[in-house]
Coordinates of C-alpha atoms and ligand atoms in Angstrom, one line a residue:
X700 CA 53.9 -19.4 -33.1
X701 CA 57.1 -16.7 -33.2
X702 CA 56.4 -13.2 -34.6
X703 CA 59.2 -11.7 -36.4
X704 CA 59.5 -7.8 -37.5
X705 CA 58.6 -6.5 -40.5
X706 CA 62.6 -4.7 -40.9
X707 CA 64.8 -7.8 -38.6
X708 CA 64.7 -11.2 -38.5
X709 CA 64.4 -11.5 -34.1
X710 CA 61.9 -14.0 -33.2
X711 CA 59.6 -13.3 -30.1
X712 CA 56.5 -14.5 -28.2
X713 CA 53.4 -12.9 -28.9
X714 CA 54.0 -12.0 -25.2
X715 CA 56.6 -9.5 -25.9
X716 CA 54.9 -8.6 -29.5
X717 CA 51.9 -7.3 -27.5
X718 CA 54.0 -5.8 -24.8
X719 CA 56.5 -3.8 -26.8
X720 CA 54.1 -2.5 -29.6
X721 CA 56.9 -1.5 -32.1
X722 CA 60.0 -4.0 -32.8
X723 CA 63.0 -2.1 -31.6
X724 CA 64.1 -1.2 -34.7
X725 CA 60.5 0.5 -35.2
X726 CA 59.5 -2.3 -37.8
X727 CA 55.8 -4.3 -37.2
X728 CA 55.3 -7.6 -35.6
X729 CA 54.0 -10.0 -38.3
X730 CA 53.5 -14.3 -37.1
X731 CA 55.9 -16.1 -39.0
X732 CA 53.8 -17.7 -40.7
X733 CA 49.8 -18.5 -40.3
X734 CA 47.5 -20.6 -38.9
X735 CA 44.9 -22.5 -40.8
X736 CA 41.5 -23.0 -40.2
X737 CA 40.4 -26.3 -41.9
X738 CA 36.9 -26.6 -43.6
X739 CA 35.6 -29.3 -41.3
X740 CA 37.1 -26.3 -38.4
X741 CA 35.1 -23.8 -40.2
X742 CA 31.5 -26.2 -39.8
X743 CA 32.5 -26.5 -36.0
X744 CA 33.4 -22.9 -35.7
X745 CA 29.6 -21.9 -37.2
X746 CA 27.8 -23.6 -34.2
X747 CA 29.8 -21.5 -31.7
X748 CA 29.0 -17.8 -30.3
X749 CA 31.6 -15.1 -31.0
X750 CA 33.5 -15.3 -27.7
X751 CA 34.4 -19.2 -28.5
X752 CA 35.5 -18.1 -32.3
X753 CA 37.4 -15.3 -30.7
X754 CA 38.8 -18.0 -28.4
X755 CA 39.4 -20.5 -31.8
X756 CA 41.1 -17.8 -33.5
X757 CA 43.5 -16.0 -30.4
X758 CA 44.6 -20.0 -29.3
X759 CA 46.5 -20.0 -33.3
X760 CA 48.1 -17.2 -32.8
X761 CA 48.6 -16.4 -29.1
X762 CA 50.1 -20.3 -28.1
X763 CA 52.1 -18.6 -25.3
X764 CA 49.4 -17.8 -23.5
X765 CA 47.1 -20.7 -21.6
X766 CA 43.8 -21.5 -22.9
X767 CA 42.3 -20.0 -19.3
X768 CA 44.2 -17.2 -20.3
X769 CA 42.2 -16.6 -23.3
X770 CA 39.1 -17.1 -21.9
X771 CA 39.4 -14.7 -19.5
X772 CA 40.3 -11.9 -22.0
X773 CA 37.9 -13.0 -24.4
X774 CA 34.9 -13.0 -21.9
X775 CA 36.3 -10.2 -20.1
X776 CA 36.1 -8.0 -23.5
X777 CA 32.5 -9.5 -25.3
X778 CA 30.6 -9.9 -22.3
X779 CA 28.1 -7.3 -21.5
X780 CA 30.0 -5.0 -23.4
X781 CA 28.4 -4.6 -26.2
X782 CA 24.7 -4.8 -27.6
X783 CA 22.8 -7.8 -27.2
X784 CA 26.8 -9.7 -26.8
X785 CA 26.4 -9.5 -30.7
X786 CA 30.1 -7.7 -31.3
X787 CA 29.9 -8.2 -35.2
X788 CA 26.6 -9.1 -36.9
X789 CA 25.7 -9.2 -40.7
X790 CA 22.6 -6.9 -41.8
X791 CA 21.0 -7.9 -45.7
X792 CA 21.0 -4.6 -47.5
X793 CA 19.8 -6.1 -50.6
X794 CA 21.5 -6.5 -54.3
X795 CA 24.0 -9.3 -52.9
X796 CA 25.3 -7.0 -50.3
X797 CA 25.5 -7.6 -46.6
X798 CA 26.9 -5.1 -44.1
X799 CA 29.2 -6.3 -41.2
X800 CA 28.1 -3.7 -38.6
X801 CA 31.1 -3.1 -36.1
X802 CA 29.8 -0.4 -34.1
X803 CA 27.6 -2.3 -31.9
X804 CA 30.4 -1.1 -28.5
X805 CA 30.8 1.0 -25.9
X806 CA 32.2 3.8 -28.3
X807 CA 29.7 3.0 -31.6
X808 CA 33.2 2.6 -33.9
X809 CA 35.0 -0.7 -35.0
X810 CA 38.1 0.0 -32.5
X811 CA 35.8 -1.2 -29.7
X812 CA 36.4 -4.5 -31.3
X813 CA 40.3 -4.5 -30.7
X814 CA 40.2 -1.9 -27.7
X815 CA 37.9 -3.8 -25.5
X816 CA 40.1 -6.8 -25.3
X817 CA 43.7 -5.4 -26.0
X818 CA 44.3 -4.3 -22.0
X819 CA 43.6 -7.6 -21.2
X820 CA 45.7 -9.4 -24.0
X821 CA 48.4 -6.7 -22.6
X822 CA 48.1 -6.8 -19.0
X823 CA 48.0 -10.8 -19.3
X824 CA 51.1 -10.4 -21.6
X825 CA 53.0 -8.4 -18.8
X826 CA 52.6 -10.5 -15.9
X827 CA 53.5 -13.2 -18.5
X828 CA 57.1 -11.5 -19.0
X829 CA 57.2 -10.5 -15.3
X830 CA 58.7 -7.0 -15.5
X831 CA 57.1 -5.9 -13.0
X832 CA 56.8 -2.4 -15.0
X833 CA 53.7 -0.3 -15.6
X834 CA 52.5 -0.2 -19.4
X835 CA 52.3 3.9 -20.2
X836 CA 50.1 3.3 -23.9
X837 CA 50.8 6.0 -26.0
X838 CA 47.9 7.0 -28.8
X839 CA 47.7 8.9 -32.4
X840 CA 44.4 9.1 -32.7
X841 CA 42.4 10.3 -35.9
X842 CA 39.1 10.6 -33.5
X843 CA 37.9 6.9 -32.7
X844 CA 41.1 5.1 -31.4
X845 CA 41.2 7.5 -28.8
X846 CA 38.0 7.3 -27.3
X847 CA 38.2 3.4 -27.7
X848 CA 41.3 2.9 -26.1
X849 CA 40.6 5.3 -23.1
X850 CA 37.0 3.4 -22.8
X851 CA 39.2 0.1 -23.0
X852 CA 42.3 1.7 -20.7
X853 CA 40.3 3.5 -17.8
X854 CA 41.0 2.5 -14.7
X855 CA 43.1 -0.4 -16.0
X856 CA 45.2 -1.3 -12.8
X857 CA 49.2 -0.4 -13.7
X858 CA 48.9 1.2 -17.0
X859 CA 48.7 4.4 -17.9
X860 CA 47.5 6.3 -21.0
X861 CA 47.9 9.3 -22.8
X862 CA 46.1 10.6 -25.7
X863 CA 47.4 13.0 -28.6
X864 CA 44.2 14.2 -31.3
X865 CA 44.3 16.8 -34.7
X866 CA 42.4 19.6 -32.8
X867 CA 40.6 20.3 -35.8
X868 CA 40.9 16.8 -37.6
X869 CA 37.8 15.1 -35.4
X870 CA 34.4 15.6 -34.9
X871 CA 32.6 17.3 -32.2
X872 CA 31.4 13.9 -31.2
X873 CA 34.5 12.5 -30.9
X874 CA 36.3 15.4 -29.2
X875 CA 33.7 15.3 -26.7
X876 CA 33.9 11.3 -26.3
X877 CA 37.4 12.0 -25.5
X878 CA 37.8 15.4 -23.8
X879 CA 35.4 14.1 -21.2
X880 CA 37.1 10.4 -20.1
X881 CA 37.4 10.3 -16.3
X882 CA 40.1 8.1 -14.6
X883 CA 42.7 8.7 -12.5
X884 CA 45.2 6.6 -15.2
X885 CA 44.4 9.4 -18.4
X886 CA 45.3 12.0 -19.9
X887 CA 44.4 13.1 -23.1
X888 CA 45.8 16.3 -25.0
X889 CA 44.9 18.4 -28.5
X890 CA 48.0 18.9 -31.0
X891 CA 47.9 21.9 -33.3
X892 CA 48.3 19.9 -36.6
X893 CA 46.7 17.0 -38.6
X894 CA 47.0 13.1 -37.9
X895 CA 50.0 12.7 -39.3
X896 CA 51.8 15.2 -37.4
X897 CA 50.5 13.4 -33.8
X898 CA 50.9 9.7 -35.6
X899 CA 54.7 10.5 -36.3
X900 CA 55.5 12.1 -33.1
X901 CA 54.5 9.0 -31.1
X902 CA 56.2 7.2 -33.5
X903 CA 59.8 9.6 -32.4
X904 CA 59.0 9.2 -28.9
X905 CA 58.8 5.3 -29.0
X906 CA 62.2 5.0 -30.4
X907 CA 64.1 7.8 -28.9
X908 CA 66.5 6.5 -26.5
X909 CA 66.5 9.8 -24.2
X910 CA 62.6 8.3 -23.2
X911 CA 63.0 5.1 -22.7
X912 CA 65.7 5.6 -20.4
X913 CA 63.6 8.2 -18.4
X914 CA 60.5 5.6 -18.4
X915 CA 62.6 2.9 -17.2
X916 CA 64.2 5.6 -14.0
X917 CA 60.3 5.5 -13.3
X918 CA 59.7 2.0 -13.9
X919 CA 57.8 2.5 -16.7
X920 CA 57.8 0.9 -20.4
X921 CA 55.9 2.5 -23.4
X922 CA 53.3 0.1 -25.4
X923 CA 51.1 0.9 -28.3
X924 CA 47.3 0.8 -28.9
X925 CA 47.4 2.0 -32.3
X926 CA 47.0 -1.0 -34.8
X927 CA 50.6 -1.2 -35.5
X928 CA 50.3 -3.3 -32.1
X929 CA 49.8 -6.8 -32.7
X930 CA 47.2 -7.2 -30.4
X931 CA 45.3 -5.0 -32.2
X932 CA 45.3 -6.9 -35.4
X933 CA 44.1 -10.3 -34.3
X934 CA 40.6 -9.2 -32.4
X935 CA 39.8 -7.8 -36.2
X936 CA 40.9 -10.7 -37.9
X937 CA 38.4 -12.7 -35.3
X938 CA 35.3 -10.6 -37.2
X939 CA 35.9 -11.7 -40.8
X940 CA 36.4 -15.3 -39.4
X941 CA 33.5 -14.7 -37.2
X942 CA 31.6 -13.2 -40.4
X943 CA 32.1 -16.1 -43.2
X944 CA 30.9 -18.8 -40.3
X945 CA 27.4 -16.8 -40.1
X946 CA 27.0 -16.7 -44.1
X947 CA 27.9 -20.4 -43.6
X948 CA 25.6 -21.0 -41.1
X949 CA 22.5 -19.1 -42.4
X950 CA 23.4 -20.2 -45.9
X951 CA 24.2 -17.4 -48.3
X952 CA 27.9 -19.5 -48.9
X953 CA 28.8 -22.7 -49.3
X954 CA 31.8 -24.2 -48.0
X955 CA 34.4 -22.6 -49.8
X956 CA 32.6 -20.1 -51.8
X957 CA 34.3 -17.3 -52.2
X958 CA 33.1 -13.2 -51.0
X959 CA 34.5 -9.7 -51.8
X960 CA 35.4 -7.7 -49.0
X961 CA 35.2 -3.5 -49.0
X962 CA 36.4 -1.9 -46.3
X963 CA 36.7 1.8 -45.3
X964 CA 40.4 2.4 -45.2
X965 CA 43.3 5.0 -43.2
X966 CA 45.6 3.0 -41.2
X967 CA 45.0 0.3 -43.5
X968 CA 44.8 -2.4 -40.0
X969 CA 41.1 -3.2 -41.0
X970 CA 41.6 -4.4 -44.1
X971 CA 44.6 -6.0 -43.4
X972 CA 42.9 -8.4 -40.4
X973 CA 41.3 -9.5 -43.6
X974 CA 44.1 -10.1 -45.8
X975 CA 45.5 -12.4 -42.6
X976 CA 41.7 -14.3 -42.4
X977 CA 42.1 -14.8 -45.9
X978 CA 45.8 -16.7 -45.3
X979 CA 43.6 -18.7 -42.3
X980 CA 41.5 -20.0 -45.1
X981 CA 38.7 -17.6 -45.4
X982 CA 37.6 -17.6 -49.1
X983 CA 37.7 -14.3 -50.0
X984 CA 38.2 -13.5 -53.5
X985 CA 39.2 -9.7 -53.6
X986 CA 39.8 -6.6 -51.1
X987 CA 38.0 -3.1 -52.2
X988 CA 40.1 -0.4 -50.7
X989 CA 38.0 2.1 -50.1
X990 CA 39.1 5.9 -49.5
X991 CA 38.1 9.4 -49.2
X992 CA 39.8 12.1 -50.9
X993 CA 43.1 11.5 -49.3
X994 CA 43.4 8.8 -51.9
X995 CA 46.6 8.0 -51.3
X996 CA 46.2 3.7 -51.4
X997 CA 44.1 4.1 -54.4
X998 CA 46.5 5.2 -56.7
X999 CA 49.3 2.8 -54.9
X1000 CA 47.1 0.4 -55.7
X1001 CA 46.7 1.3 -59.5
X1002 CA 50.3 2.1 -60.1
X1003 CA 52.4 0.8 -57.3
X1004 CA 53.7 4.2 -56.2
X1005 CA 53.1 5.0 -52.6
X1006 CA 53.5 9.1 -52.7
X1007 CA 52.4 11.4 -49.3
X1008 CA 53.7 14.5 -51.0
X1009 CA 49.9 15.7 -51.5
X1010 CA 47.6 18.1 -50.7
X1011 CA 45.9 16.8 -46.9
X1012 CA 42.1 17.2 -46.9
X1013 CA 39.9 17.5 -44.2
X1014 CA 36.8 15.2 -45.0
X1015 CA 33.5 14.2 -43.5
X1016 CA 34.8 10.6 -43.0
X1017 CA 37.6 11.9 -40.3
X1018 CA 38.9 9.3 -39.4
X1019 CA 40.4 8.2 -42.8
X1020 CA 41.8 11.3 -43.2
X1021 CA 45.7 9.5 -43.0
X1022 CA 48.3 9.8 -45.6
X1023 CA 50.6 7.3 -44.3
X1024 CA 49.1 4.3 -43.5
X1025 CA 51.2 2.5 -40.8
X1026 CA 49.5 -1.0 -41.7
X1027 CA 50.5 -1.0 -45.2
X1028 CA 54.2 -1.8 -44.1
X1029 CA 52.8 -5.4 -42.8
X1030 CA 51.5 -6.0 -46.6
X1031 CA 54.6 -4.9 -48.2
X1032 CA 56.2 -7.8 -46.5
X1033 CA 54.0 -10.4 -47.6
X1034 CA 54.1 -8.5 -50.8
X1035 CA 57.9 -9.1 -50.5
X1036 CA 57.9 -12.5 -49.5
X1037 CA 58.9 -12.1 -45.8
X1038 CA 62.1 -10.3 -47.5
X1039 CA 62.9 -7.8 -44.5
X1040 CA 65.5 -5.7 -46.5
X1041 CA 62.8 -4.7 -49.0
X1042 CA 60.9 -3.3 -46.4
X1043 CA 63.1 -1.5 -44.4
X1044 CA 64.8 0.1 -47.9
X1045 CA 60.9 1.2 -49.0
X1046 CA 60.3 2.7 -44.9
X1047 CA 63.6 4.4 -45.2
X1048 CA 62.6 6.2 -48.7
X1049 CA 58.9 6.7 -47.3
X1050 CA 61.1 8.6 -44.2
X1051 CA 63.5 10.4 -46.4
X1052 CA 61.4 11.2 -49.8
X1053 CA 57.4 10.8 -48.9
X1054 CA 57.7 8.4 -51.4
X1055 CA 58.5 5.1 -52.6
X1056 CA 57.8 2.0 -56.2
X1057 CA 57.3 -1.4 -55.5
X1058 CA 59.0 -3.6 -57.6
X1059 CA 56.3 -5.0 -60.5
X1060 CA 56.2 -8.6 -59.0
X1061 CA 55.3 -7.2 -55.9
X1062 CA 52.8 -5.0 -57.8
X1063 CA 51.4 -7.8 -59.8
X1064 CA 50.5 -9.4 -56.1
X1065 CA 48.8 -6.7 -54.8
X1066 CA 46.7 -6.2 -57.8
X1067 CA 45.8 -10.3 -58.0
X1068 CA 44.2 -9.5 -54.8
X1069 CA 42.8 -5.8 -54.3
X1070 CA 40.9 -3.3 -55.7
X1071 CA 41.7 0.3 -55.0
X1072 CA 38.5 3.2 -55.4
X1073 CA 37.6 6.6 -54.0
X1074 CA 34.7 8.4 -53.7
X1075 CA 34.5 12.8 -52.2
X1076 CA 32.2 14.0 -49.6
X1077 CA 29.3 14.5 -52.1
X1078 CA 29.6 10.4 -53.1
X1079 CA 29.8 9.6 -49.2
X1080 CA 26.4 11.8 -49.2
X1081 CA 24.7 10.5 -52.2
X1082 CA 25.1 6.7 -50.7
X1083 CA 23.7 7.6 -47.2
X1084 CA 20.5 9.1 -49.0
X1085 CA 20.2 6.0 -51.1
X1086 CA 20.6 3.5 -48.9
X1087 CA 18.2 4.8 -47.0
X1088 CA 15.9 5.5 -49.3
X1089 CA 16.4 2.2 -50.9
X1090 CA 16.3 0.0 -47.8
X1091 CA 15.7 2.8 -44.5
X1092 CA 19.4 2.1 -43.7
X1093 CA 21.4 4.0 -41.7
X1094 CA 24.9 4.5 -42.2
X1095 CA 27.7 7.0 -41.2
X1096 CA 30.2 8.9 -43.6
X1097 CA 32.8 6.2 -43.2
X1098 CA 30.5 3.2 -43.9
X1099 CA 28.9 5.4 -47.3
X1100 CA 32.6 5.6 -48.6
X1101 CA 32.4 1.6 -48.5
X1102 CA 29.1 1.5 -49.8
X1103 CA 30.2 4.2 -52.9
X1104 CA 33.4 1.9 -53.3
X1105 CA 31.5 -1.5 -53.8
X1106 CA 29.3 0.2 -56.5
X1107 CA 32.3 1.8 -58.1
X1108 CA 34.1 -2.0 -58.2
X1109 CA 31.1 -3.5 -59.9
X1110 CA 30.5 -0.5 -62.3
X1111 CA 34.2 -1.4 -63.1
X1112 CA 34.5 -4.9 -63.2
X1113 CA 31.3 -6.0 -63.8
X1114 CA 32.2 -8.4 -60.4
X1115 CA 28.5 -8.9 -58.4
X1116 CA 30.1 -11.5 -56.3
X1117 CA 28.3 -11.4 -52.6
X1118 CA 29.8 -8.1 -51.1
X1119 CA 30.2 -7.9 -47.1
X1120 CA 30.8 -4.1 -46.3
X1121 CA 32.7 -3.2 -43.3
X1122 CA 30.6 -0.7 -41.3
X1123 CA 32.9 1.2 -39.2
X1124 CA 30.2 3.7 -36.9
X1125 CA 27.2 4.2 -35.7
X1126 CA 26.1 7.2 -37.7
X1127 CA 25.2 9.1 -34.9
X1128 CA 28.9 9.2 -34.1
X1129 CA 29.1 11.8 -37.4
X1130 CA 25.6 13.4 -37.1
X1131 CA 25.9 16.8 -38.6
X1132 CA 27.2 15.1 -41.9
X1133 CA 24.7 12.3 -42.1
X1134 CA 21.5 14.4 -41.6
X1135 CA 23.1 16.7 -44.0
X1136 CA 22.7 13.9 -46.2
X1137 CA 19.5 13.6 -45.5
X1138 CA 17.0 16.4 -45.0
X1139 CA 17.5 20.2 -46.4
X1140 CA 16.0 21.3 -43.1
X1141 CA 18.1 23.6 -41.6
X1142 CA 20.4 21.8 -38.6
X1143 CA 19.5 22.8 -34.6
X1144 CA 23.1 24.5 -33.1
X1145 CA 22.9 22.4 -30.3
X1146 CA 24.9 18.4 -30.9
X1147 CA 22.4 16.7 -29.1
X1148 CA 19.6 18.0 -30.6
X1149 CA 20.9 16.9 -33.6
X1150 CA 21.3 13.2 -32.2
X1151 CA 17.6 13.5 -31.5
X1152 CA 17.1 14.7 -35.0
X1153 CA 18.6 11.9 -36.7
X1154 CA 16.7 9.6 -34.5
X1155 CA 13.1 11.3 -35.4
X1156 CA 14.5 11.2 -39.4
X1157 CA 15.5 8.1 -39.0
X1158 CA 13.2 6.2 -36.9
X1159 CA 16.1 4.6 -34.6
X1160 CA 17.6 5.1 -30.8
X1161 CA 20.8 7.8 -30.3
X1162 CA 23.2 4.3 -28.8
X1163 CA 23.3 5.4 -24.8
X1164 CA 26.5 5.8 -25.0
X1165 CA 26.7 9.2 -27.0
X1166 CA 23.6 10.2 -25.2
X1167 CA 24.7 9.6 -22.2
X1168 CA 27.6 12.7 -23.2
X1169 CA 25.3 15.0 -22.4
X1170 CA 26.3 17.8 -19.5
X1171 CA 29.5 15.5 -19.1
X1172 CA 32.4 17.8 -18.0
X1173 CA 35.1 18.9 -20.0
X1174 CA 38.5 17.4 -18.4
X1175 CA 40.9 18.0 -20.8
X1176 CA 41.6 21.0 -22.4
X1177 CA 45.1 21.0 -23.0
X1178 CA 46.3 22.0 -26.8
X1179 CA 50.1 21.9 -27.9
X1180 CA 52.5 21.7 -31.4
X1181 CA 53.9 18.7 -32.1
X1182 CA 57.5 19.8 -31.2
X1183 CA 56.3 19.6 -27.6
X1184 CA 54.9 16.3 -27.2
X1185 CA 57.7 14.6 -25.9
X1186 CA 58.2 17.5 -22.8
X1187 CA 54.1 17.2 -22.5
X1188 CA 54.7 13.4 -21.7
X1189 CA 57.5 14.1 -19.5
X1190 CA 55.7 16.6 -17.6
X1191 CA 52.4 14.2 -17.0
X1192 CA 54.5 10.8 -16.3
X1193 CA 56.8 12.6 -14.0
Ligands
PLP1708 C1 39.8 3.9 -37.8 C2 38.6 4.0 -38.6 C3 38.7 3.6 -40.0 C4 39.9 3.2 -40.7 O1 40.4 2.0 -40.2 P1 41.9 1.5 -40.5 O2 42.0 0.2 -39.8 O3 42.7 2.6 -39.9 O4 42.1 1.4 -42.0 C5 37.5 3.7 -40.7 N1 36.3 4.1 -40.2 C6 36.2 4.4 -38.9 C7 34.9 4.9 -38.3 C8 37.3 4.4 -38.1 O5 37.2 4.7 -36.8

């Protein structure tokens, strides 16, 4: 298996995919072309616990690494890391619904999923190409990538990470999660502006020459653990594999039959890990794009305009607060047909302009495919309260976007095909918003007494890991503009 970028032709090793992040000419690794899984696979696969589909899944992709290899990054990222070594189940929530709860790791968001086994798919990868170069990852974070790739990072013999969050783009939660990492290998740093802004200066610093040079006088080489890294991509594609063999197994599908997927969108890497399970053979029939109010892949997916030029808004589901979703640029080349000049001639007018039109074929594609809905903060609030009223579910602000979504498609379409909703965090990760949702009692100050709030209201434990927060000290407290984020980095690696 070669990957390709998503702007040049160059064929590499999923090695030096993983390694390098970012193709050189700042284009996406994408496989050239995909793995199937077969059906009598797929009755195998059903009988097996998640690290051994994890294993089924990385051995397609990953064929430059050894099957000991894989093993030992798989085992070293499921076991014991998460509760009950369940990474990814499915909860009934009634009405044909079932939710694929991702939250169940050491930071209580999806990225665990990805960030727990990417240092080792990375630190495998770089005594595979022998450089003998430390791995300095560099992360945008719009609140949970952060804190999952620090939990996933910390400590990590030679590699190094730094940080860069919105100051006031994350919640108090997740600032805490992150301003209070220990390990001698962090550092983790506020910039005075929104996602964007720290998303697109880690993008400058990756391919600015001046850098690389000075990393490689320290014997240093940058790497990514945003999801434009490939290594990102395939852990998430392992859970929708991982999800259709447990509706196989417990019997809600037969072989073949076919599911809807929603999924809470920003970077627009979750939903595309099931765009790619879908090309593995996973039958499922359409992708609901759910957003907040930055609703910028909504209306690209109703009209096949992709346009940033728009008001930002700061929501109660943070973390999809993105207006250019990095992802996307691996589905305009499938939209494209693997045509790399397409792509690189819609990046460049994303660059230049904010905004680009996909050709109507290409349109056509997308909208055979998905489904693009939005729903505001009041929606988000009006599914928490339901749900649990309805079935004394739980859910955070990202999950009741999902949840609003899925009802919008089938107020829509009329489409009650069996829906599995992507839950992305534990709802104690976005307290103040959730119990808003649910009591008109007046909120304690304090943000732990709120976690103890939710879990009276709710009748379920605050996950130890956000309890556990709790008189942590503050390590990082250093705020900058985006202009200085390459000196910052400088100054820290130096
Ligand atoms: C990152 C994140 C998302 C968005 O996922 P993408 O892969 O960027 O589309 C949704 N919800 C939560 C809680 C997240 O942390």
């Amino acid at each position: 298996m070669l990957f390709t970028g998503t702007r040049s032709r160059n064929a590499v090793e999923s090695a030096f995919a993983i390694a390098s992040g970012l193709a050189a000419d700042g284009g996406l690794f994408v496989p050239q072309d995909f793995p199937v899984i077969s059906t009598a696979e797929f009755e195998t696969m059903k009988e097996m616990d998640y690290c051994r589909r994890a294993e089924t899944v990385l051995a397609k992709y990953l064929t430059d690494y050894s099957a000991g290899e894989i093993k030992y990054c798989v085992q070293g990222a499921y076991k014991g890391t998460f509760d009950n070594d369940l990474p990814a189940p499915l909860t009934d929530i009634g009405s044909n619904r079932k939710v694929l709860e991702l939250w169940h790791g050491p930071t209580c968001a999806f990225k665990d999923l990805a960030l727990q086994l990417l240092p080792y798919l990375l630190t495998t990868a770089l005594k595979k190409l022998n450089t003998g170069r430390q791995a300095v990852i560099l992360v945008a974070t719009s609140g949970d990538t952060g804190k999952a790739a620090l939990a996933g990072f910390a400590g990590v013999k030679d590699t190094q990470i730094v940080v860069f969050y919105p100051r006031d783009g994350v919640s108090d939660m997740q600032k805490l999660q992150m301003t209070t990492q220990p390990g001698n290998n962090v550092t983790v740093c506020a910039i005075a502006g929104n996602f964007d802004d720290a998303q697109n200066g880690v993008k400058a610093i990756f391919t600015d020459g001046e850098m690389k040079d000075f990393l490689h006088q320290n014997n240093m080489e940058f790497s990514s653990a945003n999801s434009i890294n490939f290594g990102r991509l395939v852990p998430q594609i392992v859970y929708y594999v991982s999800a259709y063999c447990d509706l196989l197994k417990d019997g809600s599908l037969r072989p073949g039959e076919k599911f809807n997927v929603v999924v809470p969108t920003g970077n627009f890497g979750n939903i595309l890990a099931a765009v790619y399970a879908k090309k593995m053979g996973v039958p499922i029939s359409r992708f609901i794009c759910a957003s907040n109010r930055n609703n910028v892949l909504t209306d690209f997916i109703r009209t096949g305009i992709y346009d940033r030029n728009r008001q930002f808004y700061t929501t109660e589901s943070p973390s999809m607060d993105i207006l250019i979703s990095s992802n996307l640029e691996r589905m305009l080349h499938l939209l494209a047909d693997g045509n790399c000049e397409v792509v690189s001639g819609l990046m460049a007018e994303l660059k230049n302009t904010g905004k680009y039109q996909i050709s109507g074929k290409m349109l056509e594609k997308l909208q055979q495919d998905f489904y693009g809905t939005w729903c505001d903060d009041e929606a988000g609030r009006a599914a928490i309260a339901a749900i649990f009223k309805e079935r004394h579910y739980l859910c955070d602000t990202h999950t009741a976007v999902a949840l609003a979504a899925g009802e919008n498609y089938r107020r829509e379409t009329g489409d009650d095909t069996l829906q599995v909703i992507a839950s992305t965090a534990s709802a104690y990760k976005f307290a103040p918003a959730v119990l808003q949702a649910l009591t008109d009692a007046a909120l304690p100050a304090d943000d732990f007494e709120k976690l103890q709030l939710l879990s009276q209201i709710s009748d379920t434990r605050i996950p130890e890991p956000l309890a556990n927060l709790r008189g942590s000290e503050i390590l990082h407290k250093e705020c900058i503009a985006k202009e200085e984020m390459a000196g910052f980095i400088r100054r820290n690696l130096e």
